[in-house]
PDB file of C-alpha atoms in Angstrom:
ATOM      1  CA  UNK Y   1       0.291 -26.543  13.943  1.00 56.00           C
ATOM      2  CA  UNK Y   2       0.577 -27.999  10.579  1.00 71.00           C
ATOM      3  CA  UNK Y   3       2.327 -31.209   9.154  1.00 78.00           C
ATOM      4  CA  UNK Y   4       4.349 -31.779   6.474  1.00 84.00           C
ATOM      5  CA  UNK Y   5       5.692 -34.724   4.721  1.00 85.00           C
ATOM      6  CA  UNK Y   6       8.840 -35.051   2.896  1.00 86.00           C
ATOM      7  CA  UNK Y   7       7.423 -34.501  -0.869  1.00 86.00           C
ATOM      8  CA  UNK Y   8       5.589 -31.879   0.280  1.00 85.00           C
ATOM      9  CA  UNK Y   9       9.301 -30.195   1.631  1.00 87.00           C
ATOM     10  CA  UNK Y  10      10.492 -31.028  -1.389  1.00 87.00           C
ATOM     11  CA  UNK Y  11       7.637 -29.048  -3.706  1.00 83.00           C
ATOM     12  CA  UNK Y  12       8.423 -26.374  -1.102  1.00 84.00           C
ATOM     13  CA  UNK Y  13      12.177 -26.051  -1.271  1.00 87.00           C
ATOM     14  CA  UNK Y  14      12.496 -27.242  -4.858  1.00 86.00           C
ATOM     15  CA  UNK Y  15      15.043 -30.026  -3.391  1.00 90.00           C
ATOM     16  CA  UNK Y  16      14.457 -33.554  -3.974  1.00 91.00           C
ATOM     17  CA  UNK Y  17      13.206 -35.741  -1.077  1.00 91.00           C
ATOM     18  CA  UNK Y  18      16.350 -38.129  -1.635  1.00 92.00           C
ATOM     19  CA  UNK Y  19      18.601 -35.433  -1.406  1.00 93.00           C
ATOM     20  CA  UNK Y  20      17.253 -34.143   2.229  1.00 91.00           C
ATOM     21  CA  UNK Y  21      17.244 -37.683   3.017  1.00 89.00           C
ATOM     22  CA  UNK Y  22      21.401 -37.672   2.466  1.00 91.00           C
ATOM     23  CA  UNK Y  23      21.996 -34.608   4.152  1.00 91.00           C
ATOM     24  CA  UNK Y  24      19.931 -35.788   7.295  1.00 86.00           C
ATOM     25  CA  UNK Y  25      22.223 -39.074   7.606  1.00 86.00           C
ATOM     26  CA  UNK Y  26      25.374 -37.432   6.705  1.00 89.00           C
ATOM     27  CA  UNK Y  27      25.356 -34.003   8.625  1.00 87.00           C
ATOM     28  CA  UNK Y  28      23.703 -32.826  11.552  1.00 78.00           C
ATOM     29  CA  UNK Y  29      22.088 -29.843  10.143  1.00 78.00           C
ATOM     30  CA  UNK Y  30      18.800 -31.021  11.003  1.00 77.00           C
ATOM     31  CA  UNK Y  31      16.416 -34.008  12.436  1.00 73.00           C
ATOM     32  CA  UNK Y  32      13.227 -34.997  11.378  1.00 69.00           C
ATOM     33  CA  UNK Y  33      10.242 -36.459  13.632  1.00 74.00           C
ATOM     34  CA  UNK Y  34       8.939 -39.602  12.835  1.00 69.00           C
ATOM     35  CA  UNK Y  35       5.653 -41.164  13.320  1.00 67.00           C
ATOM     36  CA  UNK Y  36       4.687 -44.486  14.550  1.00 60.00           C
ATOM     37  CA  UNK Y  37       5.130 -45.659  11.025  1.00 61.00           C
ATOM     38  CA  UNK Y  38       8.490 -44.172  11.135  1.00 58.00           C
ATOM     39  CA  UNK Y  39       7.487 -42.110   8.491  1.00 73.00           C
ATOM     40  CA  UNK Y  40       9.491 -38.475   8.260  1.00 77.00           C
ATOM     41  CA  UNK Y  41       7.014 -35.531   9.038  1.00 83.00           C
ATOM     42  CA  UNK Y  42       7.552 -31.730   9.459  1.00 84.00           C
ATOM     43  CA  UNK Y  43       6.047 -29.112  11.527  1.00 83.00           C
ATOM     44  CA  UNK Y  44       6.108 -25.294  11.117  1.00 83.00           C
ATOM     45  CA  UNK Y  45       9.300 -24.731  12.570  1.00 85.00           C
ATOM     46  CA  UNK Y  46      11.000 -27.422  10.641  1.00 86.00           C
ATOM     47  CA  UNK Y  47      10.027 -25.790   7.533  1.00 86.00           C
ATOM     48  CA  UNK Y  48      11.116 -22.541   7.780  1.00 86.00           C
ATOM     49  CA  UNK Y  49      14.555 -23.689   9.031  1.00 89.00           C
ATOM     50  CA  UNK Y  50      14.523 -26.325   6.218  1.00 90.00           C
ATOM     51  CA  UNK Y  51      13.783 -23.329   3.711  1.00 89.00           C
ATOM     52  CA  UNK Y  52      16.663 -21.041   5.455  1.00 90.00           C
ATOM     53  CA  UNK Y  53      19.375 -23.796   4.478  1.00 91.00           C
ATOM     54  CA  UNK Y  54      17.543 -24.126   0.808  1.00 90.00           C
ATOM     55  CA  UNK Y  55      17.774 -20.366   0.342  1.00 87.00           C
ATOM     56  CA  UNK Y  56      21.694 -20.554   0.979  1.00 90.00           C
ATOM     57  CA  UNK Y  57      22.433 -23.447  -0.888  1.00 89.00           C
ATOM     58  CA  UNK Y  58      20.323 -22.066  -4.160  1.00 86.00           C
ATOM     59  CA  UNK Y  59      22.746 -19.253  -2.927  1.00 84.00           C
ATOM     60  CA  UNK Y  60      25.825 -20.873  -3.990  1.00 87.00           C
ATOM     61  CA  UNK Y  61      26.508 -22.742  -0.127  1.00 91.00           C
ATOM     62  CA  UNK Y  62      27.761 -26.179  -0.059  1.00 93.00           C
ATOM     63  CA  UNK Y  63      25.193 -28.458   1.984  1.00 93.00           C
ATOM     64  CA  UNK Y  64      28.732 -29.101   4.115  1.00 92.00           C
ATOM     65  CA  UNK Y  65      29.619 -25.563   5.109  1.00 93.00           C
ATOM     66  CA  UNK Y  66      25.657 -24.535   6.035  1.00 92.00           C
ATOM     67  CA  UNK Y  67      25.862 -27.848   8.453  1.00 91.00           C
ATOM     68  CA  UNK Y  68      28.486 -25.644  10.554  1.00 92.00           C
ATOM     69  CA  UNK Y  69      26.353 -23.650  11.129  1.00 91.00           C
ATOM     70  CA  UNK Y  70      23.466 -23.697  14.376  1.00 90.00           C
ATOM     71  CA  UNK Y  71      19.852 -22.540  13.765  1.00 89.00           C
ATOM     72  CA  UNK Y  72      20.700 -18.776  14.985  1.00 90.00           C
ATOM     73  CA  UNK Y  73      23.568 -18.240  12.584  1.00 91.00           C
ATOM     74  CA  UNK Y  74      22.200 -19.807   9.634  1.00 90.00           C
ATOM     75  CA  UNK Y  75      18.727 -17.332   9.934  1.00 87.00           C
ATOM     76  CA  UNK Y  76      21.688 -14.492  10.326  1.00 88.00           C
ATOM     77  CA  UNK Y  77      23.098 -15.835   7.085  1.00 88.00           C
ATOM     78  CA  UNK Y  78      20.198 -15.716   5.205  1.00 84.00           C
ATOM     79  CA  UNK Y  79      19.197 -12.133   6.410  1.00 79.00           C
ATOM     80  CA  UNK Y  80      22.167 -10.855   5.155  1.00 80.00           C
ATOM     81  CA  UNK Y  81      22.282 -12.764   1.694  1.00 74.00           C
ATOM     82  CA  UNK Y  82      21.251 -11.030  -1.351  1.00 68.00           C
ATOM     83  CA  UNK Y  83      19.182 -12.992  -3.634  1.00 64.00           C
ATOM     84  CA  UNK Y  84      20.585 -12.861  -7.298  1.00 65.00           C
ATOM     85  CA  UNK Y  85      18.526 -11.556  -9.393  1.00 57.00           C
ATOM     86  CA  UNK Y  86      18.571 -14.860 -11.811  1.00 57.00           C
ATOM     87  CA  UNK Y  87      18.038 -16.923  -9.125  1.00 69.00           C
ATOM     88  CA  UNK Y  88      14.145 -16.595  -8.256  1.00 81.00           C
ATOM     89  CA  UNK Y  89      13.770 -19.953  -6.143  1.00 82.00           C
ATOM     90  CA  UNK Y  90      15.439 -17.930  -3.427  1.00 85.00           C
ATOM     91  CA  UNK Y  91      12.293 -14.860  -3.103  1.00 89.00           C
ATOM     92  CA  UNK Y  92      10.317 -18.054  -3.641  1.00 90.00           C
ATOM     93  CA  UNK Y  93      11.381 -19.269  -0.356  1.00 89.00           C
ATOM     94  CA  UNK Y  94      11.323 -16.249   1.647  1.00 91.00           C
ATOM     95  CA  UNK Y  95       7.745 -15.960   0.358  1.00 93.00           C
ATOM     96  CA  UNK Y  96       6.859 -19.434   1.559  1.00 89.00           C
ATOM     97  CA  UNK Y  97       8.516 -18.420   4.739  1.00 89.00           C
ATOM     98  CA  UNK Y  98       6.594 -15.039   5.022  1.00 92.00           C
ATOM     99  CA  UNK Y  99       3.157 -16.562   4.390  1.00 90.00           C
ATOM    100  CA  UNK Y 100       3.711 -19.206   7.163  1.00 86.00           C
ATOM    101  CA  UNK Y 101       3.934 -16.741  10.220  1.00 88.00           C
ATOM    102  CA  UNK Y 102       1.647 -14.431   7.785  1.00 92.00           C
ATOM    103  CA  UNK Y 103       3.685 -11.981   8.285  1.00 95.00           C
ATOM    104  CA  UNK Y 104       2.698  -9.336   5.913  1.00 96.00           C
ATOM    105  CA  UNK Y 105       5.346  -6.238   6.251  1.00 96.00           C
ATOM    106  CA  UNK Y 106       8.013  -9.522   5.371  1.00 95.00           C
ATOM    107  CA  UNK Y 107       5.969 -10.651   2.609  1.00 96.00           C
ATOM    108  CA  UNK Y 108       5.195  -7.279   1.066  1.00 97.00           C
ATOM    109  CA  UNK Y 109       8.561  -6.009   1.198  1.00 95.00           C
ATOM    110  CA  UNK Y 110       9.950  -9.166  -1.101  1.00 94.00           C
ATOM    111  CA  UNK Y 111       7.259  -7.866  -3.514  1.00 96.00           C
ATOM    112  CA  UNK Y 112       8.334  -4.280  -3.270  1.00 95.00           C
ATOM    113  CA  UNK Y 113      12.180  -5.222  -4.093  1.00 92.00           C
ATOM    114  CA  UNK Y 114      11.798  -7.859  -6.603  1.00 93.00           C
ATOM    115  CA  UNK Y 115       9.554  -5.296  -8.432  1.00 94.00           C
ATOM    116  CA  UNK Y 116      12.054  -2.636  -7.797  1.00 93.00           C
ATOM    117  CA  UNK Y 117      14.580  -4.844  -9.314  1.00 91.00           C
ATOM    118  CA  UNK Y 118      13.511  -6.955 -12.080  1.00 92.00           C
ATOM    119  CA  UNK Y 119       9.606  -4.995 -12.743  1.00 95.00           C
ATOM    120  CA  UNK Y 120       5.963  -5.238 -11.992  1.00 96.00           C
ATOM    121  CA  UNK Y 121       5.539  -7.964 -14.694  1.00 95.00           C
ATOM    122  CA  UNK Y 122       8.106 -10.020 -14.192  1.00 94.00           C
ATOM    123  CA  UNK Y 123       7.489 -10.012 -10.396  1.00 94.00           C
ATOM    124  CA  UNK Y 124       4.278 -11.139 -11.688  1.00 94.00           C
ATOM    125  CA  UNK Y 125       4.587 -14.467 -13.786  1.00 92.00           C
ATOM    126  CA  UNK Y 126       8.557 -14.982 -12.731  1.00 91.00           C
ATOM    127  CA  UNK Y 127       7.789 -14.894  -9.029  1.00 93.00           C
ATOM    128  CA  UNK Y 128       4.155 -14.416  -7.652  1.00 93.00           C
ATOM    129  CA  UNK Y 129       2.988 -17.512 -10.010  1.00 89.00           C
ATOM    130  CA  UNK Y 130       5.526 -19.815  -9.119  1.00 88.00           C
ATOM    131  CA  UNK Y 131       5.368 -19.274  -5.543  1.00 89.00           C
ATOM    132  CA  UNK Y 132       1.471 -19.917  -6.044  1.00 85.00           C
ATOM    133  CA  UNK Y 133       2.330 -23.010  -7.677  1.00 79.00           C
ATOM    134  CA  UNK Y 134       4.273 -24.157  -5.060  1.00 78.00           C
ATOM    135  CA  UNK Y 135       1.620 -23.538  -2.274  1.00 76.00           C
ATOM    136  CA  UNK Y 136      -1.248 -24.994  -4.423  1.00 66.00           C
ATOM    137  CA  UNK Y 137       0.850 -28.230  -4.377  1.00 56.00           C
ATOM    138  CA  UNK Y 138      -0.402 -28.725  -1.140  1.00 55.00           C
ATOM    139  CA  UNK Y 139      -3.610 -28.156  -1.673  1.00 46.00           C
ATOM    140  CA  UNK Y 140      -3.587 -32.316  -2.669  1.00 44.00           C
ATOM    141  CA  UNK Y 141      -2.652 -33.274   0.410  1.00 45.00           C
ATOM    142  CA  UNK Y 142      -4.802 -30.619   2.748  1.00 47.00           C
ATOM    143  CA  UNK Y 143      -1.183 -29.651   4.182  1.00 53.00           C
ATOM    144  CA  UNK Y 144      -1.708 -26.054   3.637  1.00 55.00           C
ATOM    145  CA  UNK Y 145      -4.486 -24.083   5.809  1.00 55.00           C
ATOM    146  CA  UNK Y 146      -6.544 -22.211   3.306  1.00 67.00           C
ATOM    147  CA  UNK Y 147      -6.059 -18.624   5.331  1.00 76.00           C
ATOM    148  CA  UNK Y 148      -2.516 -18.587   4.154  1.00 80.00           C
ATOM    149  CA  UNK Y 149      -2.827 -19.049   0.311  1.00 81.00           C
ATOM    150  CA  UNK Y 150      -5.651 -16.286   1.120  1.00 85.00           C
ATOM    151  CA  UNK Y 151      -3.466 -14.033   3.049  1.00 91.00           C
ATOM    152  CA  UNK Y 152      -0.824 -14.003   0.277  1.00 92.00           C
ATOM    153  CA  UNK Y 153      -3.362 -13.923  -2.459  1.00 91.00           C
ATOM    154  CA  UNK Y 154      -4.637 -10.876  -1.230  1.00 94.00           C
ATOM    155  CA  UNK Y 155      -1.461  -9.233  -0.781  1.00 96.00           C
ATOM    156  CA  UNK Y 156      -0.407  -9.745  -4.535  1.00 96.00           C
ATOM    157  CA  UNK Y 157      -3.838  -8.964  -5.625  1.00 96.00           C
ATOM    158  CA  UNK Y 158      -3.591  -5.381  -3.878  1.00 96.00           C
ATOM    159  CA  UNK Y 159      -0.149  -4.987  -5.829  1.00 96.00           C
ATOM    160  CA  UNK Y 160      -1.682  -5.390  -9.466  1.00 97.00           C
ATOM    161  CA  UNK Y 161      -4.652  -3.139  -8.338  1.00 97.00           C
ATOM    162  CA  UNK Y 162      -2.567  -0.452  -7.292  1.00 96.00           C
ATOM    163  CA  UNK Y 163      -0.039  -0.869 -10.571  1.00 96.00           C
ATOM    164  CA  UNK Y 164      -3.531  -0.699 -12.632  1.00 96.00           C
ATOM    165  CA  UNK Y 165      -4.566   2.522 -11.518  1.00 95.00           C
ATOM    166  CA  UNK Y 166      -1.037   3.569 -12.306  1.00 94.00           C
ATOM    167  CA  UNK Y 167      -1.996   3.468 -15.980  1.00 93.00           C
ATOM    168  CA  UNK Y 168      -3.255   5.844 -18.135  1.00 83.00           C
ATOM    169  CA  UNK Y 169      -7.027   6.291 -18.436  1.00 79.00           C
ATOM    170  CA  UNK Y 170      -8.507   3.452 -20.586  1.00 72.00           C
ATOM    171  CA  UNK Y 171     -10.687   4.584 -24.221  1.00 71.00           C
ATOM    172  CA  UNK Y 172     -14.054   6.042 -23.412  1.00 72.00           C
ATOM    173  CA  UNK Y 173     -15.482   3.557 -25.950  1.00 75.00           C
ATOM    174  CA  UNK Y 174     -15.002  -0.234 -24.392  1.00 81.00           C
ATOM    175  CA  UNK Y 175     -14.222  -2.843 -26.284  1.00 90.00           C
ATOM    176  CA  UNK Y 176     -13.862  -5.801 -24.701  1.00 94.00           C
ATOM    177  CA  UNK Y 177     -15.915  -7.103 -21.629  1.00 95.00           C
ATOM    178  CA  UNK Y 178     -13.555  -9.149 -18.831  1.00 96.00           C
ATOM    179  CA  UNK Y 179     -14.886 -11.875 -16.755  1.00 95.00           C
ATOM    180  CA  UNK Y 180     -14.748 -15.405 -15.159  1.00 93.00           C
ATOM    181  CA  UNK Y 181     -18.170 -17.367 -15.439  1.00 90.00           C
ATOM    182  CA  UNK Y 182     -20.370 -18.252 -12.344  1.00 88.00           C
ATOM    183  CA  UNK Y 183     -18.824 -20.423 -10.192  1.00 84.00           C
ATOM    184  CA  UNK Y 184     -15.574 -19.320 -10.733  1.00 85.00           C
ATOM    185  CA  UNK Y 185     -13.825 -17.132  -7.767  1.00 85.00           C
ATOM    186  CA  UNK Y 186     -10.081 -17.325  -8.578  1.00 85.00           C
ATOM    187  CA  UNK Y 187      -9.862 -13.307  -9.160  1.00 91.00           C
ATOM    188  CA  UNK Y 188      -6.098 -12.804  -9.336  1.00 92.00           C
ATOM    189  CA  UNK Y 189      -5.469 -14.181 -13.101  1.00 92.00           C
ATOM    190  CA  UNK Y 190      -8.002 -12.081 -14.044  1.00 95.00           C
ATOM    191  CA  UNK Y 191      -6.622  -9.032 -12.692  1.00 96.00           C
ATOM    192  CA  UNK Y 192      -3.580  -9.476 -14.060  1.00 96.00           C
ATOM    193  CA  UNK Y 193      -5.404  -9.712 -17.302  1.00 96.00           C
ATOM    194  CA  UNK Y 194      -7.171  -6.920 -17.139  1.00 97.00           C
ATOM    195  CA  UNK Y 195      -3.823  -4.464 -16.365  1.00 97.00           C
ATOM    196  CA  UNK Y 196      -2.547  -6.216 -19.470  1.00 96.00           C
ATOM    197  CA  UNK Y 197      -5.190  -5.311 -21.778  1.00 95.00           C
ATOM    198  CA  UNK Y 198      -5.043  -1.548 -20.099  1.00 94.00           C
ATOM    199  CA  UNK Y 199      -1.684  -1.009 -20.476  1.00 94.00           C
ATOM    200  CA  UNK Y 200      -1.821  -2.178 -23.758  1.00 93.00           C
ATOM    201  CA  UNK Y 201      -4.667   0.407 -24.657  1.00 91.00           C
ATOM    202  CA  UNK Y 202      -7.545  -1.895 -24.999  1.00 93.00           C
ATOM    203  CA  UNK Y 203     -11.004  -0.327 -23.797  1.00 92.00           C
ATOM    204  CA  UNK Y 204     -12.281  -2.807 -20.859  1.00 94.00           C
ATOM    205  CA  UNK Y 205     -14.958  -3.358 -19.011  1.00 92.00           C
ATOM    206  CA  UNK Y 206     -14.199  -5.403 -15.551  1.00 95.00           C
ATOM    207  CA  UNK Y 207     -16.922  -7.313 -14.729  1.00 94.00           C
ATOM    208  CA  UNK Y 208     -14.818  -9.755 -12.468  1.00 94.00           C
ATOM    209  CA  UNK Y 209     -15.384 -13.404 -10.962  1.00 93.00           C
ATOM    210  CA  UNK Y 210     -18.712 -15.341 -10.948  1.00 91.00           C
ATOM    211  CA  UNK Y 211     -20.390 -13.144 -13.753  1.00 91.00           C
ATOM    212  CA  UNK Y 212     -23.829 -14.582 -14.354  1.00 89.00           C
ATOM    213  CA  UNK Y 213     -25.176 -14.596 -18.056  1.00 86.00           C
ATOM    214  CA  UNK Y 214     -27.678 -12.551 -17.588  1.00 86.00           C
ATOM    215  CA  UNK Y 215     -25.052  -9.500 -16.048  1.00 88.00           C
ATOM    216  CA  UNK Y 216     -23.167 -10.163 -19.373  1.00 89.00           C
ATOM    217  CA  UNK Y 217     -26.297  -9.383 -21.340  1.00 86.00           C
ATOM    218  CA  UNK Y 218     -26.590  -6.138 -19.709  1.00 85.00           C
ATOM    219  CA  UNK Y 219     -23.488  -4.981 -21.288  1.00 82.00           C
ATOM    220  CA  UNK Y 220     -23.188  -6.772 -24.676  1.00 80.00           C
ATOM    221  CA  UNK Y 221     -25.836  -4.436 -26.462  1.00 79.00           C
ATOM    222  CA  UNK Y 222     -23.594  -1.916 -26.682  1.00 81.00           C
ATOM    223  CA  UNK Y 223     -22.456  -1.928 -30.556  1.00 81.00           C
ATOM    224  CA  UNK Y 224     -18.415  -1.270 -29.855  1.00 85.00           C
ATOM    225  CA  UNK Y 225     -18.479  -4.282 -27.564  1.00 89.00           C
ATOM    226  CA  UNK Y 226     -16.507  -6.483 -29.565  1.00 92.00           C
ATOM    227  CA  UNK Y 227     -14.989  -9.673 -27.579  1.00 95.00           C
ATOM    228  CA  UNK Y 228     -16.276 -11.111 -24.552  1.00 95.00           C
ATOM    229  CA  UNK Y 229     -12.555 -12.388 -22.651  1.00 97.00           C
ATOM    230  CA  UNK Y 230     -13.450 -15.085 -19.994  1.00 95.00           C
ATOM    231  CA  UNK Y 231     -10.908 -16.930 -17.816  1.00 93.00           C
ATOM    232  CA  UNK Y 232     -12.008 -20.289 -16.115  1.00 89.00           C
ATOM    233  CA  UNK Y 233      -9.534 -22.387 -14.340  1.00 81.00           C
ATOM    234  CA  UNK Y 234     -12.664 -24.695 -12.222  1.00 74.00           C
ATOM    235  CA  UNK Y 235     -15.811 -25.696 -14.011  1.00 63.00           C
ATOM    236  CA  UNK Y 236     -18.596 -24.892 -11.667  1.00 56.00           C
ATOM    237  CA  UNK Y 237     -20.900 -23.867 -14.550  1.00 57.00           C
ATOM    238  CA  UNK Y 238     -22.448 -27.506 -14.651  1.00 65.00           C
ATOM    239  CA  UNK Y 239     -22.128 -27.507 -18.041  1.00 71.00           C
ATOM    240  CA  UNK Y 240     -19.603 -29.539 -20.483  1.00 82.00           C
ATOM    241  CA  UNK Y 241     -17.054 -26.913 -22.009  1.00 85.00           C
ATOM    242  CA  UNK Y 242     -18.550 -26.970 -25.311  1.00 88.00           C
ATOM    243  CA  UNK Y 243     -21.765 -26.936 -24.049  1.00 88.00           C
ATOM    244  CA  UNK Y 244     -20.923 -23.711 -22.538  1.00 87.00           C
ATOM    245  CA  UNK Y 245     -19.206 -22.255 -25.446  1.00 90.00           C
ATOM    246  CA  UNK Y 246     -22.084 -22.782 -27.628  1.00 90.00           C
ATOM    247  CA  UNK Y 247     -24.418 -21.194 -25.514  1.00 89.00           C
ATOM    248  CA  UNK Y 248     -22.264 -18.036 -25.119  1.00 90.00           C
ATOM    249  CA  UNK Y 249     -22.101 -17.803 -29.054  1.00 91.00           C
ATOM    250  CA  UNK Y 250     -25.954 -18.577 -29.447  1.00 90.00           C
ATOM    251  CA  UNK Y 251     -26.507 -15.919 -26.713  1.00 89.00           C
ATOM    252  CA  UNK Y 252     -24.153 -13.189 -28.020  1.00 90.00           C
ATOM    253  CA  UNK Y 253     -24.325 -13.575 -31.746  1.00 89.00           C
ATOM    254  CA  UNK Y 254     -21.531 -11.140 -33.861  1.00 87.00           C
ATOM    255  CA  UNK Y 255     -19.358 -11.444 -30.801  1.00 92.00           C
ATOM    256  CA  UNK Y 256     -15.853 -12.647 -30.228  1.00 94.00           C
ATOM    257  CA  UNK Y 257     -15.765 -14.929 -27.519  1.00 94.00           C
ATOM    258  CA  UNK Y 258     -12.426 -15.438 -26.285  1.00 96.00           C
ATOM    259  CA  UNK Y 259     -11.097 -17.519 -23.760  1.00 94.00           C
ATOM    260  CA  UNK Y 260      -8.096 -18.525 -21.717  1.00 93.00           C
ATOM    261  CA  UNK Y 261      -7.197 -21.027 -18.620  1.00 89.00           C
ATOM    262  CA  UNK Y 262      -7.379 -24.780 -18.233  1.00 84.00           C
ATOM    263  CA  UNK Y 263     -10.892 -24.721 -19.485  1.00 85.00           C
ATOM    264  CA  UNK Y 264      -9.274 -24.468 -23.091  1.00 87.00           C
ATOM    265  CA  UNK Y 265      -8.498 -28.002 -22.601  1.00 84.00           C
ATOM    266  CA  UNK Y 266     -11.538 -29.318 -22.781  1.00 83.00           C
ATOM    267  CA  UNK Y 267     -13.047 -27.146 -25.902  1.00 86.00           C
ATOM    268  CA  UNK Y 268     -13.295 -30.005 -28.631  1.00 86.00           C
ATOM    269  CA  UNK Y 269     -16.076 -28.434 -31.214  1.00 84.00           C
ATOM    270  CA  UNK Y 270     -15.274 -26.020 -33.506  1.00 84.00           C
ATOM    271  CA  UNK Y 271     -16.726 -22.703 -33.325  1.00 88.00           C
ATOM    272  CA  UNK Y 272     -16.858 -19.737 -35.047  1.00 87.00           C
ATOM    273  CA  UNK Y 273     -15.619 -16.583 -33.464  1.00 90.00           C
ATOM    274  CA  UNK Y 274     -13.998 -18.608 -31.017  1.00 93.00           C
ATOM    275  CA  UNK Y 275     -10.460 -17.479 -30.117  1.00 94.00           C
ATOM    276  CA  UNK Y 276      -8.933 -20.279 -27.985  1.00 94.00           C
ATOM    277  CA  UNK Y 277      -5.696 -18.895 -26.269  1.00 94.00           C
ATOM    278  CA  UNK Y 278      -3.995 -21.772 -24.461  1.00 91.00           C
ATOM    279  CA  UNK Y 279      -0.573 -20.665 -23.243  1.00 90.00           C
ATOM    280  CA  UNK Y 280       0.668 -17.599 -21.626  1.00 89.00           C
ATOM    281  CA  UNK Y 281       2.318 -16.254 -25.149  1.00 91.00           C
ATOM    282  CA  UNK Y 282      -0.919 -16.793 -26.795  1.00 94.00           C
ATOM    283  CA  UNK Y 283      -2.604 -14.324 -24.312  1.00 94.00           C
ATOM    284  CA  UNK Y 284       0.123 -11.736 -25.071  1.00 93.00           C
ATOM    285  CA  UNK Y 285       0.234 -12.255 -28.519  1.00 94.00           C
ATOM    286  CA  UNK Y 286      -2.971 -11.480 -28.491  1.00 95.00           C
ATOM    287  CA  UNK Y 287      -3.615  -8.292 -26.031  1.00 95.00           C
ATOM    288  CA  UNK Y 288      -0.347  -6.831 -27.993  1.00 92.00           C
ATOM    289  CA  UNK Y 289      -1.249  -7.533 -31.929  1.00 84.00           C
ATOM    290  CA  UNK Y 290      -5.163  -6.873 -31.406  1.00 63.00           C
ATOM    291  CA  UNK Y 291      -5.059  -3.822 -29.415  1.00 49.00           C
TER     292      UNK Y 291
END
């Protein structure tokens, strides 16, 4: 059973820990347990009933009329709610509450009707990412067993797989070659990336997470290979950013080397045929004007 303090409900539910503190003294709509410090701390069970009640009152419920309500009507509530489409904390919380009891046929669903909704890309960077967010908050404070950012990690990975091979065949001729250096293994960014420069006509090869140099070298001969796209959100290379960089250039002369995630940050020398994309508009702007 896990623990969970109340910051870490608050990351969760996107309510501030003062305001849970209020409703706890003013209603009875729920108790926390305290430790021998007296400090407030959640288990399982808490949560998900704590994310019901912030589901209905991102819903439009006053914090008053949910406290009417017992555990058993207030889950009825919420099964019956529709989330507006504007309002995307709300999937964001029946996510959270999905991945908890890993309960995959809940979890997959929410995918399947926000897509059906509001589309594959929007379900994408409007949903997906911030519920990620959310999750990795916890990462800080060990509060969140690894299995269940990997259980829903997988999940959403499947869904951009599947809506890749949805697209039309790519050009026979690739242009660009996709990848995340050694030592990096967070795939689904890169995925995403890849059905973006597919859909968007671009000629890719995938070459995936924890691509060693000399793998890249097998590919970069050919003479319509034109940029080499790597995402890096860790640095496991054991090399300084630039340090990197400069060795990619040195190694792949007459090559674009382009490259996106928090590694950007860090890239202080100037190269040539360095693209540096450091937001999520850059990216598009560039898969959509270069392709």
């Amino acid at each position: 059973m896990q623990s969970f303090t109340i910051r870490d409900i608050e990351n969760l539910t996107g309510i501030k820990a003062h305001t849970w503190r209020i409703w706890e003294q003013r209603f009875p709509i729920f108790h926390a347990k305290r430790k021998e410090s007296l400090h407030r701390v959640y288990d399982n069970e808490d949560l998900k009933q704590l994310l019901r009640i912030a589901f209905l009152y991102h819903n439009g419920w006053k914090v008053s009329k949910i406290a009417q309500l017992n555990a058993q009507a207030i889950l009825e509530e919420v099964s019956k709610a529709e989330p507006e489409e504007s309002n995307y904390k709300q999937y964001v919380l029946q996510l959270i509450e999905a991945a908890i009891d890993f309960n995959e046929k809940a979890f997959t669903s929410l995918l399947e009707e926000f897509i059906e909704r509001m589309g594959f890309e929007k379900c994408i960077t409007d949903l997906c990412y911030p519920y990620l967010q959310r999750v990795g908050l916890l990462w800080v404070t060990n509060r969140v067993i690894p299995a269940q950012e990997h259980f829903s990690s997988y999940i959403i990975q499947n869904k951009i797989i599947a809506e890749t091979e949805k697209l039309n065949k790519p050009p026979q001729s690739p242009e660009l070659l996709l990848f995340s250096p050694q030592g990096e293994f967070h795939e689904l960014p890169l995925l995403y990336i890849n059905y973006l420069l597919r859909k968007n006509g671009w000629g890719v090869v995938y070459l995936g997470i924890n691509a060693k140099r000399d793998i890249l070298q097998q590919f970069t001969s050919n003479p319509n290979l034109q940029y080499l796209f790597l995402h890096q959100i860790t640095n496991f290379t054991h090399y300084d950013a630039d340090d990197y960089l400069e060795i990619l250039i040195k190694t792949f002369p007459g090559k674009n080397i382009v490259v996106t995630g928090t590694i950007v940050m860090n890239v202080h020398r100037p190269f040539t045929n360095l693209i540096l994309l450091k937001s999520d508009q850059e990216i598009i702007d560039f898969i959509t004007h270069h392709s």
